[in-house]
Short mmCIF file of C-alpha atoms and ligand atoms in Angstrom, two decimals:
data_model
loop_
_atom_site.label_atom_id
_atom_site.label_comp_id
_atom_site.label_asym_id
_atom_site.label_seq_id
_atom_site.Cartn_x
_atom_site.Cartn_y
_atom_site.Cartn_z
CA MET A 98 0.00 0.00 0.00
CA GLN A 99 1.21 3.55 -0.82
CA GLN A 100 2.45 5.51 2.18
CA PRO A 101 0.96 8.95 2.68
CA LEU A 102 3.11 11.73 1.18
CA GLU A 103 3.49 13.30 4.62
CA THR A 104 5.05 10.05 5.96
CA ILE A 105 7.50 9.85 3.07
CA PHE A 106 8.44 13.48 3.60
CA GLN A 107 9.00 12.91 7.33
CA ASN A 108 11.08 9.78 6.60
CA GLN A 109 13.29 11.73 4.23
CA LYS A 110 13.68 14.43 6.83
CA ALA A 111 14.48 11.97 9.64
CA ASN A 112 16.93 10.14 7.43
CA TYR A 113 18.64 13.36 6.42
CA LYS A 114 18.94 14.40 10.07
CA ALA A 115 20.38 11.03 11.02
CA VAL A 116 22.89 10.71 8.20
CA GLY A 117 23.60 14.33 7.32
CA ALA A 118 24.73 15.72 4.00
CA PRO A 119 26.11 13.00 1.72
CA SER A 120 29.81 13.20 0.79
CA ALA A 121 30.87 14.00 -2.77
CA ASP A 122 31.68 10.29 -3.18
CA ILE A 123 28.18 9.24 -2.24
CA ARG A 124 26.63 11.85 -4.55
CA ILE A 125 28.77 10.60 -7.43
CA GLN A 126 27.71 7.02 -6.66
CA GLN A 127 24.07 8.12 -6.75
CA LEU A 128 24.56 9.80 -10.12
CA LYS A 129 26.34 6.76 -11.53
CA ARG A 130 23.55 4.52 -10.28
CA LEU A 131 21.00 6.79 -11.92
CA LYS A 132 22.87 6.70 -15.23
CA ASP A 133 23.23 2.89 -15.12
CA CYS A 134 19.55 2.54 -14.49
CA ILE A 135 18.61 4.92 -17.31
CA GLN A 136 20.87 2.96 -19.64
CA LYS A 137 19.22 -0.27 -18.55
CA TYR A 138 15.79 1.08 -19.44
CA GLU A 139 16.90 3.17 -22.44
CA LEU A 140 14.85 1.31 -25.04
CA LEU A 141 11.74 1.55 -22.88
CA ILE A 142 12.30 5.30 -22.46
CA PHE A 143 12.47 5.76 -26.23
CA GLN A 144 9.29 3.71 -26.59
CA ALA A 145 7.53 5.77 -23.90
CA LEU A 146 8.53 9.06 -25.56
CA ALA A 147 7.23 7.71 -28.87
CA ASP A 148 3.95 6.67 -27.22
CA ASP A 149 3.45 9.98 -25.40
CA LEU A 150 4.64 12.46 -27.99
CA GLY A 151 5.48 10.53 -31.15
CA LYS A 152 9.13 11.51 -30.74
CA SER A 153 11.51 9.73 -33.08
CA LYS A 154 14.40 7.90 -31.47
CA PHE A 155 16.83 10.53 -32.79
CA GLU A 156 14.87 13.49 -31.42
CA ALA A 157 14.30 11.71 -28.10
CA ALA A 158 17.99 10.85 -27.83
CA VAL A 159 19.27 14.34 -28.59
CA THR A 160 16.75 16.36 -26.60
CA GLU A 161 16.02 14.01 -23.72
CA VAL A 162 18.04 10.86 -23.03
CA TYR A 163 21.55 11.77 -24.27
CA PHE A 164 21.01 15.29 -22.97
CA ILE A 165 20.60 13.72 -19.53
CA TYR A 166 23.65 11.48 -19.94
CA SER A 167 25.79 14.54 -20.64
CA GLU A 168 24.25 16.41 -17.70
CA ILE A 169 25.13 13.45 -15.42
CA ASP A 170 28.66 13.14 -16.86
CA PHE A 171 29.19 16.89 -16.47
CA ALA A 172 28.07 16.78 -12.82
CA ILE A 173 30.24 13.75 -12.04
CA LYS A 174 33.25 15.45 -13.64
CA HIS A 175 32.87 18.75 -11.78
CA LEU A 176 31.12 17.84 -8.55
CA ARG A 177 34.25 17.58 -6.36
CA GLN A 178 35.16 21.10 -7.46
CA TRP A 179 31.63 22.47 -6.99
CA VAL A 180 31.32 21.27 -3.38
CA LEU A 181 34.60 22.85 -2.26
CA PRO A 182 34.27 25.95 -0.09
CA LYS A 183 35.21 29.05 -2.08
CA ARG A 184 37.52 31.66 -0.59
CA ALA A 185 36.24 35.17 -0.05
CA LYS A 186 38.51 38.18 0.55
CA SER A 187 38.94 39.73 3.98
CA THR A 188 38.24 43.38 4.64
CA LEU A 189 40.14 45.83 6.80
CA SER A 190 37.81 45.19 9.75
CA SER A 191 38.40 41.43 9.62
CA LEU A 192 41.90 41.39 8.26
CA PHE A 193 43.13 38.23 9.97
CA ALA A 194 39.93 36.21 9.66
CA LYS A 195 39.32 33.54 7.00
CA HIS A 196 36.14 33.84 4.94
CA ARG A 197 34.55 31.02 3.00
CA ILE A 198 31.41 30.43 0.96
CA THR A 199 30.23 26.90 1.66
CA TYR A 200 27.52 24.90 -0.10
CA GLN A 201 24.96 23.17 2.08
CA PRO A 202 22.20 20.99 0.64
CA LYS A 203 18.87 22.78 0.87
CA GLY A 204 17.48 19.60 2.50
CA ILE A 205 14.24 18.02 1.27
CA CYS A 206 13.29 19.27 -2.19
CA LEU A 207 10.23 18.98 -4.40
CA ILE A 208 10.48 18.75 -8.18
CA ILE A 209 7.32 19.17 -10.29
CA ALA A 210 7.75 18.50 -14.02
CA PRO A 211 5.78 19.18 -17.24
CA TRP A 212 4.94 16.83 -20.12
CA ASN A 213 6.72 18.38 -23.11
CA TYR A 214 10.25 17.08 -22.40
CA PRO A 215 8.98 14.71 -19.73
CA PHE A 216 12.19 12.76 -19.25
CA GLN A 217 14.73 15.57 -19.49
CA LEU A 218 12.80 18.00 -17.31
CA THR A 219 12.30 15.46 -14.52
CA MET A 220 15.82 14.01 -14.54
CA GLY A 221 17.70 17.29 -15.12
CA PRO A 222 16.61 18.97 -11.86
CA LEU A 223 17.03 15.63 -10.06
CA ILE A 224 20.69 15.49 -11.15
CA SER A 225 21.26 19.00 -9.78
CA ALA A 226 19.41 18.19 -6.54
CA LEU A 227 21.46 15.03 -5.97
CA SER A 228 24.72 16.79 -6.88
CA ALA A 229 23.92 19.30 -4.15
CA GLY A 230 23.26 16.50 -1.62
CA ASN A 231 19.47 16.73 -1.23
CA ARG A 232 16.62 14.30 -0.62
CA VAL A 233 13.97 14.62 -3.31
CA MET A 234 10.28 14.07 -3.90
CA ILE A 235 9.42 14.29 -7.57
CA LYS A 236 6.17 14.52 -9.52
CA PRO A 237 6.27 13.93 -13.28
CA SER A 238 3.38 15.04 -15.50
CA GLU A 239 0.13 13.11 -15.71
CA TYR A 240 -0.13 13.78 -19.48
CA SER A 241 3.08 12.01 -20.52
CA ILE A 242 1.99 8.91 -18.63
CA HIS A 243 4.16 6.33 -20.44
CA THR A 244 7.30 8.33 -19.66
CA SER A 245 6.13 8.99 -16.10
CA ASN A 246 5.70 5.24 -15.55
CA ILE A 247 9.21 4.51 -16.74
CA ILE A 248 10.60 7.34 -14.60
CA LEU A 249 8.88 5.72 -11.62
CA LYS A 250 10.48 2.38 -12.50
CA ILE A 251 13.95 3.94 -12.81
CA LEU A 252 13.73 5.89 -9.58
CA THR A 253 12.36 3.00 -7.52
CA THR A 254 15.12 0.77 -8.90
CA ALA A 255 17.93 3.25 -8.30
CA PHE A 256 16.92 4.81 -4.97
CA ASP A 257 15.43 4.15 -1.60
CA PRO A 258 12.33 6.34 -1.05
CA SER A 259 14.12 7.94 1.89
CA SER A 260 16.42 9.62 -0.63
CA VAL A 261 14.36 9.90 -3.84
CA TYR A 262 10.62 9.33 -4.04
CA CYS A 263 8.51 9.56 -7.19
CA ALA A 264 4.79 10.37 -6.89
CA LEU A 265 2.63 9.86 -9.96
CA GLY A 266 -0.65 11.68 -10.39
CA ASN A 267 -2.40 14.82 -11.49
CA GLN A 268 -2.63 18.30 -9.99
CA ASP A 269 -4.28 16.89 -6.86
CA ILE A 270 -1.00 15.16 -6.01
CA SER A 271 0.89 18.42 -6.72
CA THR A 272 -1.52 20.25 -4.46
CA ALA A 273 -1.00 17.70 -1.67
CA LEU A 274 2.78 17.88 -2.10
CA LEU A 275 2.69 21.67 -2.03
CA GLU A 276 1.15 21.50 1.47
CA LEU A 277 4.43 20.09 2.80
CA PRO A 278 7.17 22.35 4.17
CA PHE A 279 9.86 21.62 1.57
CA ASP A 280 13.21 23.37 1.83
CA HIS A 281 13.16 24.05 -1.90
CA ILE A 282 10.63 23.69 -4.71
CA PHE A 283 11.76 23.39 -8.31
CA PHE A 284 8.80 23.80 -10.65
CA THR A 285 8.80 23.57 -14.43
CA GLY A 286 5.53 24.40 -16.13
CA SER A 287 3.15 27.17 -17.07
CA THR A 288 3.26 30.71 -15.73
CA GLN A 289 -0.25 30.33 -14.26
CA VAL A 290 0.64 27.22 -12.23
CA GLY A 291 3.97 28.87 -11.34
CA GLN A 292 1.95 31.51 -9.48
CA ILE A 293 0.10 28.78 -7.56
CA VAL A 294 3.41 27.15 -6.65
CA MET A 295 4.90 30.44 -5.47
CA ARG A 296 1.85 31.12 -3.29
CA ALA A 297 2.10 27.64 -1.75
CA ALA A 298 5.83 28.09 -1.15
CA ALA A 299 5.19 31.39 0.62
CA LYS A 300 3.23 29.57 3.33
CA HIS A 301 6.40 27.76 4.47
CA LEU A 302 8.89 30.28 3.08
CA SER A 303 10.30 27.49 0.94
CA SER A 304 12.73 28.82 -1.65
CA VAL A 305 11.54 28.33 -5.24
CA THR A 306 12.91 27.95 -8.72
CA LEU A 307 10.29 28.56 -11.38
CA GLU A 308 11.10 27.44 -14.91
CA LEU A 309 8.10 28.87 -16.77
CA GLY A 310 7.07 29.62 -20.32
CA GLY A 311 5.95 32.58 -22.37
CA LYS A 312 6.24 33.95 -25.86
CA SER A 313 9.84 33.89 -27.14
CA PRO A 314 10.12 36.37 -30.03
CA VAL A 315 12.41 36.18 -33.05
CA LEU A 316 13.58 39.56 -34.27
CA ILE A 317 14.93 39.52 -37.81
CA GLY A 318 17.22 42.34 -38.91
CA GLN A 319 17.46 43.82 -42.42
CA ASP A 320 20.97 42.50 -43.02
CA THR A 321 20.13 38.85 -42.25
CA ASP A 322 20.66 35.89 -44.55
CA LEU A 323 16.95 35.03 -44.67
CA GLN A 324 17.39 31.54 -46.02
CA LYS A 325 19.66 30.49 -43.17
CA ALA A 326 17.49 32.22 -40.59
CA ALA A 327 14.28 30.61 -41.90
CA GLU A 328 15.89 27.18 -41.83
CA LYS A 329 17.04 27.55 -38.23
CA ILE A 330 13.69 28.96 -37.13
CA ALA A 331 11.81 26.18 -38.92
CA TRP A 332 13.92 23.57 -37.11
CA GLY A 333 13.34 25.26 -33.74
CA LYS A 334 9.61 25.64 -34.33
CA LEU A 335 9.10 22.08 -35.53
CA LEU A 336 11.13 20.49 -32.75
CA ASN A 337 8.62 18.51 -30.67
CA ALA A 338 5.95 20.09 -32.93
CA GLY A 339 6.41 23.47 -31.29
CA GLN A 340 5.78 22.11 -27.78
CA THR A 341 9.04 23.55 -26.48
CA CYS A 342 9.27 26.21 -23.79
CA ILE A 343 11.88 28.13 -25.81
CA ALA A 344 10.31 27.53 -29.23
CA PRO A 345 10.33 30.62 -31.45
CA ASP A 346 6.81 31.89 -30.70
CA TYR A 347 6.43 34.68 -33.27
CA ILE A 348 8.49 36.53 -35.87
CA LEU A 349 9.15 40.26 -36.07
CA ILE A 350 10.31 41.11 -39.58
CA GLN A 351 10.29 44.05 -41.99
CA LYS A 352 7.51 44.07 -44.58
CA ASP A 353 9.87 43.79 -47.57
CA GLN A 354 11.40 40.58 -46.15
CA GLU A 355 8.14 38.84 -45.32
CA ALA A 356 7.43 37.08 -48.64
CA GLN A 357 10.99 35.78 -48.92
CA PHE A 358 10.89 34.53 -45.37
CA ILE A 359 7.65 32.64 -46.01
CA HIS A 360 9.19 31.05 -49.10
CA TYR A 361 12.36 29.93 -47.31
CA PHE A 362 10.43 28.72 -44.26
CA GLN A 363 8.14 26.58 -46.44
CA THR A 364 11.12 25.16 -48.31
CA ALA A 365 12.90 24.25 -45.06
CA VAL A 366 9.80 22.60 -43.61
CA ALA A 367 9.25 20.63 -46.80
CA HIS A 368 12.82 19.39 -46.59
CA PHE A 369 12.56 18.50 -42.89
CA ILE A 370 9.24 16.68 -42.60
CA TYR A 371 7.75 15.93 -46.03
CA SER A 372 8.68 13.29 -48.55
CA PRO A 373 9.03 14.36 -52.22
CA SER A 374 5.43 13.19 -52.80
CA GLY A 375 4.29 15.74 -50.20
CA ALA A 376 3.28 13.23 -47.52
CA MET A 377 4.27 13.97 -43.96
CA ASN A 378 7.11 11.88 -42.59
CA ARG A 379 5.82 11.02 -39.13
CA ASP A 380 9.29 9.88 -38.11
CA SER A 381 10.45 13.48 -38.12
CA TYR A 382 7.45 15.20 -36.57
CA ALA A 383 6.05 14.79 -33.07
CA LYS A 384 2.37 14.61 -32.21
CA ILE A 385 0.37 16.99 -30.05
CA ILE A 386 0.14 15.57 -26.55
CA THR A 387 -3.67 15.24 -26.23
CA PRO A 388 -6.78 15.96 -28.34
CA LYS A 389 -7.54 18.81 -25.91
CA HIS A 390 -4.22 20.50 -26.68
CA LEU A 391 -4.74 19.86 -30.43
CA SER A 392 -8.17 21.46 -30.45
CA ARG A 393 -6.79 24.47 -28.57
CA LEU A 394 -4.37 25.06 -31.48
CA HIS A 395 -7.23 24.92 -34.01
CA GLN A 396 -9.17 27.36 -31.85
CA LEU A 397 -6.22 29.75 -31.68
CA ILE A 398 -6.12 29.91 -35.48
CA ASP A 399 -9.90 30.24 -35.87
CA ASP A 400 -9.92 32.97 -33.30
CA ALA A 401 -7.05 34.89 -34.93
CA CYS A 402 -8.61 34.53 -38.41
CA THR A 403 -11.95 35.82 -37.11
CA GLN A 404 -10.06 38.90 -35.96
CA GLY A 405 -8.42 39.48 -39.33
CA ALA A 406 -5.36 37.19 -39.41
CA ARG A 407 -4.62 35.29 -42.62
CA ILE A 408 -3.06 31.87 -43.07
CA ALA A 409 0.03 32.64 -45.15
CA TRP A 410 0.88 28.98 -45.54
CA LYS A 411 -0.16 25.68 -44.03
CA GLY A 412 1.57 22.37 -44.69
CA ALA A 413 -0.16 19.05 -45.15
CA GLY A 414 -0.59 16.56 -42.33
CA ASP A 415 -3.35 17.67 -39.97
CA SER A 416 -4.61 14.51 -38.32
CA ALA A 417 -6.18 13.23 -35.11
CA ASP A 418 -2.89 13.75 -33.30
CA THR A 419 -0.78 16.08 -35.45
CA PHE A 420 -1.03 19.74 -36.31
CA ALA A 421 0.49 20.76 -39.64
CA PRO A 422 3.03 23.63 -39.60
CA THR A 423 1.25 26.93 -40.16
CA LEU A 424 2.36 30.51 -40.87
CA LEU A 425 0.03 33.37 -39.98
CA GLN A 426 0.09 36.95 -41.31
CA ASN A 427 -1.73 40.13 -40.30
CA VAL A 428 -2.17 38.83 -36.78
CA PRO A 429 -3.84 41.35 -34.45
CA PRO A 430 -1.71 41.83 -31.31
CA GLU A 431 -4.81 41.55 -29.14
CA SER A 432 -5.81 38.12 -30.52
CA ARG A 433 -5.45 35.12 -28.21
CA ILE A 434 -2.61 33.70 -30.27
CA MET A 435 -0.55 36.83 -29.56
CA GLN A 436 -1.52 36.83 -25.88
CA GLU A 437 -0.89 33.17 -24.98
CA GLU A 438 2.20 31.01 -25.42
CA ILE A 439 1.37 29.08 -28.61
CA PHE A 440 3.06 25.78 -27.72
CA GLY A 441 2.42 24.28 -31.15
CA PRO A 442 3.71 24.56 -34.74
CA ILE A 443 1.99 27.86 -35.58
CA LEU A 444 4.19 30.85 -36.33
CA PRO A 445 2.63 34.32 -36.49
CA ILE A 446 4.56 36.87 -38.55
CA ILE A 447 4.39 40.45 -37.33
CA THR A 448 5.87 43.17 -39.52
CA TYR A 449 7.65 46.27 -38.23
CA ASP A 450 8.89 49.49 -39.81
CA THR A 451 11.63 50.57 -37.42
CA LEU A 452 13.85 48.69 -35.02
CA GLU A 453 12.59 50.82 -32.13
CA GLU A 454 9.03 49.75 -32.96
CA ALA A 455 10.06 46.07 -32.85
CA ILE A 456 11.88 46.55 -29.55
CA LYS A 457 8.87 48.31 -28.06
CA PHE A 458 6.61 45.45 -29.20
CA ILE A 459 8.67 43.01 -27.10
CA GLN A 460 9.16 45.41 -24.19
CA ASP A 461 5.40 45.95 -23.89
CA ARG A 462 4.85 42.22 -23.25
CA PRO A 463 5.86 39.89 -20.38
CA LYS A 464 9.60 39.19 -20.31
CA PRO A 465 10.24 36.17 -22.57
CA LEU A 466 12.12 33.01 -21.66
CA ALA A 467 14.27 33.34 -24.78
CA LEU A 468 15.01 36.19 -27.14
CA TYR A 469 16.15 35.34 -30.66
CA LEU A 470 17.84 37.85 -32.87
CA PHE A 471 19.09 37.39 -36.42
CA SER A 472 21.51 40.08 -37.47
CA ASN A 473 25.07 40.54 -38.69
CA SER A 474 25.27 44.01 -37.21
CA ILE A 475 27.08 44.12 -33.87
CA LYS A 476 25.60 47.55 -33.27
CA MET A 477 22.04 46.33 -33.73
CA THR A 478 22.68 43.17 -31.71
CA ASP A 479 24.11 45.13 -28.78
CA HIS A 480 21.27 47.63 -28.96
CA VAL A 481 18.58 44.93 -28.85
CA LEU A 482 20.28 42.90 -26.11
CA LYS A 483 20.71 46.04 -24.03
CA ASN A 484 17.10 47.13 -24.37
CA VAL A 485 15.17 43.88 -24.17
CA SER A 486 15.06 41.72 -21.06
CA SER A 487 14.70 37.94 -21.42
CA GLY A 488 15.63 34.76 -19.56
CA GLY A 489 18.25 33.83 -22.16
CA ALA A 490 19.15 35.03 -25.63
CA CYS A 491 20.52 33.42 -28.76
CA VAL A 492 21.92 35.45 -31.64
CA ASN A 493 21.74 34.01 -35.16
CA ASP A 494 20.26 30.72 -34.00
CA VAL A 495 17.44 29.35 -31.88
CA ILE A 496 17.13 26.89 -28.98
CA LEU A 497 20.80 25.89 -28.93
CA HIS A 498 21.83 28.09 -25.99
CA VAL A 499 20.03 25.53 -23.80
CA SER A 500 22.55 22.85 -24.72
CA ASN A 501 25.62 24.39 -23.07
CA PRO A 502 25.90 23.30 -19.41
CA HIS A 503 28.37 26.13 -18.80
CA LEU A 504 25.47 28.58 -19.25
CA PRO A 505 22.64 29.12 -16.73
CA PHE A 506 19.19 28.30 -18.09
CA GLY A 507 16.13 30.10 -16.74
CA GLY A 508 13.60 32.86 -17.09
CA VAL A 509 13.10 36.31 -15.67
CA ASN A 510 9.94 37.48 -13.85
CA GLN A 511 6.97 36.14 -15.84
CA SER A 512 9.15 33.52 -17.58
CA GLY A 513 10.65 32.27 -14.35
CA THR A 514 13.05 32.80 -11.55
CA GLY A 515 16.30 31.00 -10.76
CA SER A 516 18.33 28.81 -13.07
CA SER A 517 19.23 25.25 -13.91
CA HIS A 518 21.96 23.21 -15.64
CA GLY A 519 25.48 22.36 -14.54
CA TYR A 520 26.99 24.47 -11.76
CA PHE A 521 23.96 26.79 -11.82
CA GLY A 522 21.67 23.84 -11.08
CA PHE A 523 23.99 22.74 -8.25
CA LYS A 524 23.86 26.26 -6.79
CA THR A 525 20.07 26.36 -7.14
CA PHE A 526 19.75 23.32 -4.89
CA SER A 527 22.44 24.52 -2.43
CA HIS A 528 22.37 27.12 0.28
CA GLU A 529 25.40 29.37 -0.15
CA ARG A 530 26.45 29.86 3.44
CA ALA A 531 28.89 32.57 4.50
CA VAL A 532 31.33 31.30 7.11
CA MET A 533 33.86 33.48 8.93
CA TYR A 534 36.69 31.92 10.93
CA GLN A 535 37.80 34.65 13.33
CA SER A 536 41.46 35.01 14.24
CA ASN A 537 42.85 35.56 17.72
CA PHE A 538 44.24 38.84 16.46
CA ALA A 539 40.85 40.36 15.78
CA PHE A 540 40.13 44.07 16.12
CA SER A 541 36.53 43.42 17.20
CA LYS A 542 36.98 45.15 20.51
CA LEU A 543 37.23 48.43 18.66
CA ILE A 544 33.48 48.34 18.02
CA TYR A 545 32.34 47.37 21.53
CA PRO A 546 30.65 49.96 23.77
CA PRO A 547 30.96 52.25 25.55
CA TYR A 548 30.85 54.43 22.47
CA SER A 549 31.27 57.80 24.17
CA ASP A 550 35.05 57.85 23.80
CA LYS A 551 35.00 56.29 20.28
CA SER A 552 33.58 59.12 18.23
CA SER A 553 37.11 60.32 17.55
CA LEU A 554 37.63 57.07 15.53
CA LEU A 555 35.04 58.13 12.94
P1 NAD B 723 1.47 22.92 -16.24
O1 NAD B 723 1.83 24.14 -15.48
O2 NAD B 723 0.06 22.73 -16.64
O3 NAD B 723 1.87 21.61 -15.41
C1 NAD B 723 3.16 21.41 -14.89
C2 NAD B 723 3.07 20.50 -13.69
O4 NAD B 723 2.28 21.14 -12.69
C3 NAD B 723 2.44 19.15 -13.95
O5 NAD B 723 3.16 18.15 -13.26
C4 NAD B 723 1.02 19.29 -13.39
O6 NAD B 723 0.51 18.10 -12.86
C5 NAD B 723 1.23 20.29 -12.28
N1 NAD B 723 0.02 21.11 -12.05
C6 NAD B 723 -0.91 21.46 -12.96
N2 NAD B 723 -1.84 22.24 -12.39
C7 NAD B 723 -1.49 22.39 -11.11
C8 NAD B 723 -2.05 23.09 -9.99
N3 NAD B 723 -3.18 23.77 -10.12
N4 NAD B 723 -1.41 23.04 -8.80
C9 NAD B 723 -0.26 22.36 -8.67
N5 NAD B 723 0.32 21.67 -9.69
C10 NAD B 723 -0.28 21.69 -10.89
O7 NAD B 723 2.45 22.89 -17.49
P2 NAD B 723 2.48 21.83 -18.67
O8 NAD B 723 1.28 22.01 -19.53
O9 NAD B 723 2.79 20.48 -18.15
O10 NAD B 723 3.79 22.32 -19.47
C11 NAD B 723 3.76 23.35 -20.40
C12 NAD B 723 4.28 24.63 -19.82
O11 NAD B 723 5.55 24.43 -19.22
C13 NAD B 723 4.53 25.69 -20.88
O12 NAD B 723 4.10 26.94 -20.41
C14 NAD B 723 6.03 25.67 -21.08
O13 NAD B 723 6.58 26.86 -21.58
C15 NAD B 723 6.48 25.40 -19.68
N6 NAD B 723 7.82 24.82 -19.70
C16 NAD B 723 8.86 25.57 -19.22
C17 NAD B 723 10.14 25.06 -19.27
C18 NAD B 723 11.33 25.83 -18.77
O14 NAD B 723 12.39 25.23 -18.62
N7 NAD B 723 11.21 27.11 -18.51
C19 NAD B 723 10.36 23.80 -19.82
C20 NAD B 723 9.26 23.10 -20.30
C21 NAD B 723 7.99 23.60 -20.23
#
C-alpha cells in the first residue's frame, strides 16, 4: 500500500537528520547509479517518448536521453570542485579572519515537471538536486503517462524512497505535495501554475525555482541571410511540434522581407518533414500531446482569423494527433494567439517598420524566456540585447543556448526565476552559506561599547 506523502516526507527528513549531507563520493555514486539505471531502461524510455509524444528515437535521444547522460557526466566530472568551499577576501575590519562560501544541501526538495520534455525536465533537476546532496520528492506530469511510468520504475530501482521518491498523479497530487514544508521547490511548467506554486511556497517560506514559459520572439534584422534564418527557425519551431518552452513563438520582420521569409520557411519545412510526394514523414514530426491540446491550437487559429489574421501557408498533415506547420500573417496583437504562449507549430509573422518599434513590441509584453535575434550588425545586436530583457538570448540561431551546461538556463519574472543546468543547477539546490573563521588577532573590541570615547575614531 502507498504511504501517505506526509510520511514519506517525514522519513526523508528523519533520514537526512540522522545521516547528514552525503559526501561528494556518495553523490557521485548516486549519479552513476541513476545513469546505469537509465541505460538499462533506455529502449523503454524511447518507446515511452514515442507513445506519449510521437518523438523519433533521434529526437528523443538528442533532446532528452543523451542530454541527460551529458548532464550526469558533467556533474560527475565537476562535482568535487563544486562542493569545495570558495575563498572570499577579507576586509580591513576582519583582516586576519578567514572567509569562506560553503555549499549546504537545501534539504528536502520537491520537483514538479511538465509533459513536453517529460524525461529531461524530470531528470535534469534531479541530477542537480542530488549533486547538491538533497533528498527529493518528484512529480512527473500526468499527461506524458508512459514516460512517467518509466521514470517511476527507474527511480524506484535506483533509490530508496528515503532519498528519492517519485509520486505519480495529477494536480491533486501536486496540491497535496505543495502542502508540505519543503526546503526548496523546483517547478517547471506554465506561468499560471507557477503563481500557484509560489503562493504555496510562501506559506512555508520554501525557496523556489520557477522554470516557466511565455512567448519567445524572433527579431529579424534587415541584413540577415533570410534563407539560413528561416531554416534555423523552422527547425526550432518544428522540434517537438512546437511544444518547447523556448520555441520561437512569433516573428518580427520588416515588410519587404516577409514574402521571402515565407518562401524559405516553407522550403525548409518541406525538406525537414515531407517526402518528395508531399506526404508527412511522421518519423520526423512529433504529435500533439492530447486531443484537448490539439483542439486548442485549431481554436487559436480560428480565433485569430476571425479577428483578421490570414493563413500565409499551411503544410499538409493535420490529423487526429498532429497539427500541420502553419504561418500566420496580419495577426492582431490583441488576438489570443498573440496573448498566450502558442506551444504548437503555428508561427505568427508580425511586420515592423523601425527597429525601435520592434523593440517596443517586445518590451510591452511579459519578459520572454528566450530572445532570438538574427543580425550581422554588432551595433544592432548590442542595442537589442541592451534594451530587451529575457531569460536567455541566442543570436543568429534558436534553442541551442540551452545545450551548453556552462550557461545558466532560466527565465526572468513572468518567464521564471532562478536557473538550472550544470553548476547553476547545483547552486540552485544549495544554500550558499557565508562562514567566517575569526582570528585571535581580531580588532573586534574596537566596536564594543561604551561608544562615548569612540567618536574620535570616525
Ligand atoms: P502545467 O503548469 O500545466 O503543469 C506542470 C506540472 O504542474 C504538472 O506536473 C502538473 O501536474 C502540475 N500542475 C498542474 N496544475 C497544477 C495546480 N493547479 N497546482 C499544482 N500543480 C499543478 O504545465 P504543462 O502544460 O505540463 O507544461 C507546459 C508549460 O511548461 C509551458 O508553459 C512551457 O513553456 C512550460 N515549460 C517551461 C520550461 C522551462 O524550462 N522554462 C520547460 C518546459 C515547459
